[in-house]
mmCIF file of C-alpha atoms and ligand atoms in Angstrom:
data_model
loop_
_atom_site.group_PDB
_atom_site.id
_atom_site.type_symbol
_atom_site.label_atom_id
_atom_site.label_comp_id
_atom_site.label_asym_id
_atom_site.label_seq_id
_atom_site.Cartn_x
_atom_site.Cartn_y
_atom_site.Cartn_z
ATOM 1 C CA MET A 1 9.658 3.858 21.705
ATOM 2 C CA GLU A 2 11.398 7.228 22.010
ATOM 3 C CA LYS A 3 9.100 10.168 22.667
ATOM 4 C CA GLU A 4 10.249 11.957 19.523
ATOM 5 C CA VAL A 5 9.498 8.950 17.335
ATOM 6 C CA LEU A 6 6.154 8.360 18.994
ATOM 7 C CA GLU A 7 5.179 11.985 18.314
ATOM 8 C CA LYS A 8 5.928 11.527 14.628
ATOM 9 C CA TYR A 9 3.831 8.371 14.487
ATOM 10 C CA GLU A 10 1.050 10.249 16.300
ATOM 11 C CA LYS A 11 1.186 13.010 13.718
ATOM 12 C CA ALA A 12 1.097 10.485 10.847
ATOM 13 C CA ARG A 13 -1.891 8.766 12.474
ATOM 14 C CA LYS A 14 -3.721 12.083 12.947
ATOM 15 C CA VAL A 15 -3.224 13.019 9.306
ATOM 16 C CA SER A 16 -4.425 9.539 8.348
ATOM 17 C CA ASP A 17 -7.505 10.025 10.564
ATOM 18 C CA GLU A 18 -8.392 13.128 8.557
ATOM 19 C CA ILE A 19 -7.556 11.600 5.210
ATOM 20 C CA LEU A 20 -9.670 8.466 5.596
ATOM 21 C CA PRO A 21 -13.159 10.061 5.652
ATOM 22 C CA PHE A 22 -12.038 12.497 2.939
ATOM 23 C CA ALA A 23 -10.880 9.609 0.727
ATOM 24 C CA LYS A 24 -14.096 7.654 1.351
ATOM 25 C CA SER A 25 -16.169 10.669 0.298
ATOM 26 C CA LEU A 26 -14.347 10.781 -3.060
ATOM 27 C CA VAL A 27 -14.915 7.138 -3.979
ATOM 28 C CA LYS A 28 -18.233 7.158 -5.815
ATOM 29 C CA GLU A 29 -19.767 6.262 -9.145
ATOM 30 C CA GLY A 30 -18.396 8.363 -12.002
ATOM 31 C CA ALA A 31 -15.319 9.585 -10.120
ATOM 32 C CA SER A 32 -11.999 9.585 -11.990
ATOM 33 C CA ILE A 33 -9.467 7.500 -10.091
ATOM 34 C CA LEU A 34 -6.684 9.812 -11.250
ATOM 35 C CA GLU A 35 -8.476 12.730 -9.643
ATOM 36 C CA VAL A 36 -9.224 10.731 -6.483
ATOM 37 C CA ALA A 37 -5.565 9.713 -6.088
ATOM 38 C CA GLU A 38 -4.236 13.220 -6.672
ATOM 39 C CA ARG A 39 -6.730 14.860 -4.337
ATOM 40 C CA ILE A 40 -5.801 12.436 -1.550
ATOM 41 C CA GLU A 41 -2.069 12.915 -2.112
ATOM 42 C CA ASN A 42 -2.439 16.710 -2.202
ATOM 43 C CA LYS A 43 -4.499 16.706 0.977
ATOM 44 C CA ILE A 44 -1.824 14.656 2.777
ATOM 45 C CA LYS A 45 0.718 17.331 1.814
ATOM 46 C CA GLU A 46 -1.615 20.164 2.861
ATOM 47 C CA LEU A 47 -1.833 18.531 6.285
ATOM 48 C CA GLY A 48 1.950 18.650 6.655
ATOM 49 C CA ALA A 49 2.830 15.036 5.838
ATOM 50 C CA LYS A 50 3.850 13.120 2.705
ATOM 51 C CA PRO A 51 2.374 10.080 0.963
ATOM 52 C CA ALA A 52 4.500 7.068 1.965
ATOM 53 C CA PHE A 53 3.721 5.551 -1.445
ATOM 54 C CA PRO A 54 1.483 6.461 -4.385
ATOM 55 C CA ILE A 55 -2.179 6.079 -3.392
ATOM 56 C CA ASN A 56 -3.209 2.594 -4.525
ATOM 57 C CA ILE A 57 -6.678 2.441 -6.064
ATOM 58 C CA SER A 58 -7.218 -1.177 -7.046
ATOM 59 C CA ILE A 59 -10.553 -2.242 -8.510
ATOM 60 C CA ASN A 60 -12.298 -5.663 -8.516
ATOM 61 C CA GLU A 61 -9.833 -8.508 -9.318
ATOM 62 C CA VAL A 62 -6.877 -6.143 -8.975
ATOM 63 C CA ALA A 63 -5.757 -6.673 -5.390
ATOM 64 C CA ALA A 64 -2.968 -4.123 -5.062
ATOM 65 C CA HIS A 65 -0.258 -1.939 -6.638
ATOM 66 C CA TYR A 66 -2.509 -0.069 -9.035
ATOM 67 C CA THR A 67 -2.079 3.682 -9.039
ATOM 68 C CA PRO A 68 -3.355 5.845 -11.899
ATOM 69 C CA ASP A 69 -0.854 7.151 -14.451
ATOM 70 C CA ILE A 70 -1.142 10.738 -15.804
ATOM 71 C CA ASN A 71 -3.334 9.651 -18.738
ATOM 72 C CA ASP A 72 -5.550 7.209 -16.783
ATOM 73 C CA GLN A 73 -9.191 7.661 -17.789
ATOM 74 C CA THR A 74 -10.687 5.028 -15.488
ATOM 75 C CA LEU A 75 -13.972 6.071 -13.904
ATOM 76 C CA ILE A 76 -15.456 4.260 -10.930
ATOM 77 C CA LYS A 77 -18.614 2.461 -11.981
ATOM 78 C CA SER A 78 -21.578 0.806 -10.317
ATOM 79 C CA GLY A 79 -20.744 -2.655 -9.002
ATOM 80 C CA ASP A 80 -17.024 -1.944 -8.636
ATOM 81 C CA LEU A 81 -15.209 -3.137 -5.539
ATOM 82 C CA VAL A 82 -12.730 -0.323 -4.943
ATOM 83 C CA LYS A 83 -9.764 -0.676 -2.581
ATOM 84 C CA VAL A 84 -7.891 2.431 -1.478
ATOM 85 C CA ASP A 85 -4.547 1.926 0.257
ATOM 86 C CA ILE A 86 -3.063 5.040 1.851
ATOM 87 C CA GLY A 87 0.318 5.494 3.511
ATOM 88 C CA VAL A 88 1.070 8.700 5.375
ATOM 89 C CA GLN A 89 4.653 9.426 6.414
ATOM 90 C CA VAL A 90 6.082 12.011 8.769
ATOM 91 C CA ASP A 91 9.884 12.124 8.636
ATOM 92 C CA GLY A 92 9.841 8.535 7.392
ATOM 93 C CA TYR A 93 7.462 7.172 10.050
ATOM 94 C CA ILE A 94 4.593 5.533 8.216
ATOM 95 C CA TRP A 95 0.914 5.005 9.013
ATOM 96 C CA ASP A 96 -0.530 2.507 6.532
ATOM 97 C CA ARG A 97 -4.283 1.947 6.128
ATOM 98 C CA ALA A 98 -6.640 0.623 3.515
ATOM 99 C CA PHE A 99 -10.387 0.369 3.063
ATOM 100 C CA SER A 100 -12.766 -1.091 0.505
ATOM 101 C CA ILE A 101 -15.997 0.303 -0.889
ATOM 102 C CA SER A 102 -18.514 -1.478 -3.083
ATOM 103 C CA ILE A 103 -20.306 0.936 -5.398
ATOM 104 C CA GLY A 104 -24.094 0.776 -5.340
ATOM 105 C CA GLN A 105 -24.428 -2.587 -3.620
ATOM 106 C CA GLU A 106 -23.469 -4.383 -0.432
ATOM 107 C CA ASN A 107 -20.520 -6.705 -0.615
ATOM 108 C CA GLN A 108 -19.921 -9.575 1.798
ATOM 109 C CA LEU A 109 -16.206 -9.785 0.935
ATOM 110 C CA ILE A 110 -15.716 -6.344 2.451
ATOM 111 C CA LYS A 111 -17.605 -7.301 5.598
ATOM 112 C CA ALA A 112 -15.425 -10.412 5.931
ATOM 113 C CA SER A 113 -12.178 -8.452 5.527
ATOM 114 C CA GLU A 114 -13.310 -5.863 8.076
ATOM 115 C CA LYS A 115 -14.379 -8.567 10.533
ATOM 116 C CA ALA A 116 -11.082 -10.460 10.190
ATOM 117 C CA LEU A 117 -9.107 -7.255 10.710
ATOM 118 C CA GLU A 118 -11.170 -6.440 13.794
ATOM 119 C CA GLU A 119 -10.640 -9.921 15.260
ATOM 120 C CA ALA A 120 -6.906 -9.770 14.573
ATOM 121 C CA ILE A 121 -6.553 -6.338 16.184
ATOM 122 C CA LYS A 122 -8.274 -7.663 19.325
ATOM 123 C CA VAL A 123 -5.559 -10.266 19.952
ATOM 124 C CA VAL A 124 -2.480 -8.207 19.102
ATOM 125 C CA LYS A 125 -0.422 -7.524 22.210
ATOM 126 C CA PRO A 126 3.286 -7.685 22.998
ATOM 127 C CA GLY A 127 4.499 -11.276 22.701
ATOM 128 C CA ILE A 128 1.909 -12.495 20.221
ATOM 129 C CA LYS A 129 3.383 -14.684 17.494
ATOM 130 C CA VAL A 130 2.890 -14.136 13.795
ATOM 131 C CA PHE A 131 1.180 -17.506 13.236
ATOM 132 C CA GLU A 132 -1.436 -16.677 15.901
ATOM 133 C CA ILE A 133 -2.475 -13.523 14.057
ATOM 134 C CA SER A 134 -2.548 -15.324 10.694
ATOM 135 C CA GLU A 135 -4.678 -18.110 12.134
ATOM 136 C CA ILE A 136 -7.349 -15.696 13.371
ATOM 137 C CA ILE A 137 -7.437 -13.924 10.031
ATOM 138 C CA GLU A 138 -7.825 -17.108 8.006
ATOM 139 C CA ASP A 139 -10.312 -18.740 10.409
ATOM 140 C CA THR A 140 -12.527 -15.647 10.467
ATOM 141 C CA VAL A 141 -12.562 -15.360 6.691
ATOM 142 C CA THR A 142 -13.178 -19.052 5.985
ATOM 143 C CA SER A 143 -15.938 -19.196 8.629
ATOM 144 C CA LEU A 144 -17.729 -16.574 6.538
ATOM 145 C CA GLY A 145 -17.353 -18.716 3.425
ATOM 146 C CA PHE A 146 -14.508 -16.919 1.653
ATOM 147 C CA ASN A 147 -10.767 -17.271 1.037
ATOM 148 C CA THR A 148 -7.918 -15.059 2.119
ATOM 149 C CA ILE A 149 -5.282 -14.166 -0.448
ATOM 150 C CA LYS A 150 -2.575 -16.606 0.598
ATOM 151 C CA ASN A 151 0.365 -14.843 -1.017
ATOM 152 C CA LEU A 152 -0.323 -11.382 0.428
ATOM 153 C CA SER A 153 0.672 -10.313 3.928
ATOM 154 C CA GLY A 154 0.586 -7.721 6.614
ATOM 155 C CA HIS A 155 4.001 -6.447 7.615
ATOM 156 C CA GLY A 156 6.177 -4.542 10.002
ATOM 157 C CA LEU A 157 6.783 -0.825 9.475
ATOM 158 C CA GLU A 158 10.126 0.856 10.015
ATOM 159 C CA ARG A 159 11.412 4.319 9.298
ATOM 160 C CA PHE A 160 11.504 4.785 5.504
ATOM 161 C CA ASN A 161 10.593 1.107 5.050
ATOM 162 C CA GLN A 162 6.975 0.329 4.201
ATOM 163 C CA HIS A 163 7.435 -3.460 4.187
ATOM 164 C CA ALA A 164 9.639 -4.352 7.145
ATOM 165 C CA PHE A 165 10.041 -7.590 9.122
ATOM 166 C CA PRO A 166 7.992 -9.555 9.954
ATOM 167 C CA SER A 167 5.684 -10.552 7.187
ATOM 168 C CA ILE A 168 2.239 -11.444 8.617
ATOM 169 C CA PRO A 169 0.593 -13.789 6.116
ATOM 170 C CA ASN A 170 -3.145 -13.997 5.525
ATOM 171 C CA SER A 171 -2.972 -17.777 5.731
ATOM 172 C CA LYS A 172 -2.000 -20.256 8.430
ATOM 173 C CA ASN A 173 1.732 -20.826 8.923
ATOM 174 C CA THR A 174 4.314 -21.750 11.554
ATOM 175 C CA ILE A 175 6.111 -18.413 11.889
ATOM 176 C CA LYS A 176 6.952 -18.068 15.578
ATOM 177 C CA ALA A 177 8.404 -14.535 15.438
ATOM 178 C CA GLU A 178 7.045 -12.496 18.349
ATOM 179 C CA ILE A 179 5.605 -9.044 17.877
ATOM 180 C CA LYS A 180 6.716 -6.474 20.422
ATOM 181 C CA ASP A 181 8.009 -2.918 20.652
ATOM 182 C CA GLN A 182 7.344 -2.340 16.998
ATOM 183 C CA VAL A 183 4.862 -0.976 14.526
ATOM 184 C CA ILE A 184 2.939 -3.385 12.322
ATOM 185 C CA ALA A 185 0.250 -3.204 9.677
ATOM 186 C CA ILE A 186 -2.388 -5.917 9.699
ATOM 187 C CA GLU A 187 -3.538 -6.209 6.117
ATOM 188 C CA VAL A 188 -6.377 -8.563 5.241
ATOM 189 C CA PHE A 189 -7.284 -9.549 1.685
ATOM 190 C CA VAL A 190 -10.447 -11.567 1.014
ATOM 191 C CA THR A 191 -11.802 -13.102 -2.185
ATOM 192 C CA ASP A 192 -14.385 -15.577 -3.404
ATOM 193 C CA GLY A 193 -11.839 -16.685 -5.993
ATOM 194 C CA SER A 194 -8.958 -19.114 -5.651
ATOM 195 C CA GLY A 195 -7.025 -17.035 -3.137
ATOM 196 C CA TYR A 196 -3.817 -16.174 -4.923
ATOM 197 C CA VAL A 197 -2.571 -13.117 -6.787
ATOM 198 C CA LYS A 198 -0.042 -12.956 -9.585
ATOM 199 C CA GLU A 199 2.057 -10.144 -10.940
ATOM 200 C CA SER A 200 0.671 -8.719 -14.158
ATOM 201 C CA SER A 201 0.805 -5.612 -16.306
ATOM 202 C CA PRO A 202 0.908 -2.702 -16.002
ATOM 203 C CA THR A 203 3.749 -1.677 -13.684
ATOM 204 C CA LEU A 204 3.163 1.722 -12.156
ATOM 205 C CA ILE A 205 5.117 1.709 -8.901
ATOM 206 C CA TYR A 206 8.885 1.653 -8.373
ATOM 207 C CA LYS A 207 11.328 2.088 -5.523
ATOM 208 C CA PHE A 208 15.013 2.921 -5.082
ATOM 209 C CA LYS A 209 17.248 -0.118 -4.559
ATOM 210 C CA GLN A 210 20.898 0.878 -4.968
ATOM 211 C CA ASN A 211 23.206 3.347 -6.688
ATOM 212 C CA LYS A 212 24.577 2.095 -10.002
ATOM 213 C CA PRO A 213 26.213 3.899 -12.889
ATOM 214 C CA VAL A 214 23.660 4.521 -15.607
ATOM 215 C CA ARG A 215 24.088 6.133 -19.025
ATOM 216 C CA MET A 216 20.951 8.161 -19.516
ATOM 217 C CA TYR A 217 20.788 11.617 -17.961
ATOM 218 C CA GLU A 218 17.069 11.243 -17.195
ATOM 219 C CA ALA A 219 17.728 7.960 -15.425
ATOM 220 C CA ARG A 220 20.263 9.631 -13.157
ATOM 221 C CA LYS A 221 17.764 12.399 -12.508
ATOM 222 C CA ILE A 222 14.992 9.944 -11.574
ATOM 223 C CA LEU A 223 17.353 8.070 -9.258
ATOM 224 C CA GLU A 224 18.179 11.357 -7.558
ATOM 225 C CA MET A 225 14.451 12.094 -7.130
ATOM 226 C CA ALA A 226 13.887 8.584 -5.754
ATOM 227 C CA LYS A 227 16.240 9.463 -2.932
ATOM 228 C CA SER A 228 15.806 13.159 -2.210
ATOM 229 C CA GLU A 229 12.146 13.696 -3.134
ATOM 230 C CA PHE A 230 10.556 10.282 -2.624
ATOM 231 C CA ASP A 231 12.674 9.410 0.441
ATOM 232 C CA PHE A 232 13.725 5.935 -0.788
ATOM 233 C CA LEU A 233 10.038 4.950 -0.594
ATOM 234 C CA PRO A 234 7.828 3.784 -3.496
ATOM 235 C CA PHE A 235 7.034 6.298 -6.235
ATOM 236 C CA THR A 236 5.167 6.387 -9.520
ATOM 237 C CA LYS A 237 5.659 7.866 -12.987
ATOM 238 C CA ARG A 238 2.947 10.421 -12.257
ATOM 239 C CA TRP A 239 5.216 11.968 -9.605
ATOM 240 C CA ILE A 240 8.166 12.483 -11.961
ATOM 241 C CA LYS A 241 7.942 16.066 -13.164
ATOM 242 C CA GLY A 242 9.975 17.766 -15.880
ATOM 243 C CA ILE A 243 10.753 14.682 -17.987
ATOM 244 C CA PRO A 244 8.698 13.704 -21.069
ATOM 245 C CA PRO A 245 6.703 10.442 -20.576
ATOM 246 C CA LEU A 246 8.622 8.492 -23.256
ATOM 247 C CA LYS A 247 11.933 9.366 -21.650
ATOM 248 C CA ILE A 248 10.555 8.403 -18.243
ATOM 249 C CA ASP A 249 9.736 4.925 -19.586
ATOM 250 C CA MET A 250 13.198 4.546 -21.139
ATOM 251 C CA ALA A 251 14.911 5.778 -18.004
ATOM 252 C CA LEU A 252 12.934 3.436 -15.734
ATOM 253 C CA ARG A 253 13.772 0.495 -18.013
ATOM 254 C CA GLN A 254 17.442 1.371 -17.799
ATOM 255 C CA LEU A 255 17.304 1.688 -14.005
ATOM 256 C CA LEU A 256 15.594 -1.715 -13.782
ATOM 257 C CA GLU A 257 18.229 -3.275 -16.054
ATOM 258 C CA VAL A 258 21.096 -2.138 -13.845
ATOM 259 C CA ASP A 259 19.160 -3.189 -10.719
ATOM 260 C CA SER A 260 19.045 0.338 -9.331
ATOM 261 C CA ILE A 261 15.289 0.284 -8.691
ATOM 262 C CA VAL A 262 12.694 -2.401 -8.004
ATOM 263 C CA ASP A 263 9.267 -2.501 -9.603
ATOM 264 C CA PHE A 264 5.904 -3.484 -8.153
ATOM 265 C CA PRO A 265 3.706 -4.838 -10.938
ATOM 266 C CA VAL A 266 -0.068 -4.802 -10.469
ATOM 267 C CA LEU A 267 -1.291 -7.854 -8.510
ATOM 268 C CA ARG A 268 -4.390 -9.603 -9.858
ATOM 269 C CA GLU A 269 -6.420 -12.408 -8.338
ATOM 270 C CA ILE A 270 -5.565 -15.415 -10.520
ATOM 271 C CA SER A 271 -9.151 -16.582 -11.077
ATOM 272 C CA GLY A 272 -10.274 -13.042 -11.898
ATOM 273 C CA LYS A 273 -12.592 -12.765 -8.893
ATOM 274 C CA LYS A 274 -13.104 -9.674 -6.774
ATOM 275 C CA VAL A 275 -10.843 -8.901 -3.828
ATOM 276 C CA ALA A 276 -11.581 -6.835 -0.707
ATOM 277 C CA GLN A 277 -8.893 -5.325 1.540
ATOM 278 C CA SER A 278 -8.867 -3.874 5.063
ATOM 279 C CA GLU A 279 -5.723 -2.613 6.730
ATOM 280 C CA GLU A 280 -4.780 -0.903 9.971
ATOM 281 C CA THR A 281 -1.505 0.120 11.605
ATOM 282 C CA LEU A 282 -0.798 -0.700 15.252
ATOM 283 C CA ILE A 283 1.933 0.348 17.663
ATOM 284 C CA VAL A 284 2.687 -2.763 19.742
ATOM 285 C CA GLU A 285 4.433 -1.986 23.026
HETATM 286 CO CO1 CO B 1 0.438 -2.229 3.981
#
């Protein structure tokens, strides 16, 4: 990796190192998730970086892709299993991490996801194949009596691309792609439910896909923001300033219709059981 690129990754990692304990200190009973998300995002900016995507705060059976909207009144309550997924980017170079906290009680799902992540990190070295990482993740989790989420994966990270090749599934597979000279995120999801997530409402996160002619002025404005302000990376309605909420919804619908943006609906565990998540980014070289 070029020295310049490595320095940017180092900076993103350092900001992430500061953000993680700060974020953990905010996740407690009675806290507003809107406030938690905004405080984390603001702190990332104060430290000279940018959020690589809206802070995901996904609770209980919601596995991923939940970020509070401007009117979100959700408070964290006792017994909640709260997952916080945080991407920090410096000039497009992304450090992606997630942790889980159980409010007011121990939770074995979290321990299993942390253990599986730890075991996976131990074996990652240049030349390791995707299926070898997946196998360790699934074996560790099942040995502790739980299921991984089979249709969620770790992933490569590239400049301005938060989900690059290869996909690193949480379940056993035959993918022989070798990991080397690249940056990857190992992302473990554990549940005591059936082990699959499905897309469900609401949709809160979007991302630029391609330029297309679109009628509505506000839609053109949002597309412009998606590029210049949000760097072609995922964004949320909460980040769109200066447009009334109703118009934002109409504009996003129009952009989806013409295939100019993609959406990331909330992912819920299909049997409604709790999900824990642990994620770490690694430079493999
Ligand atoms: Co990730």
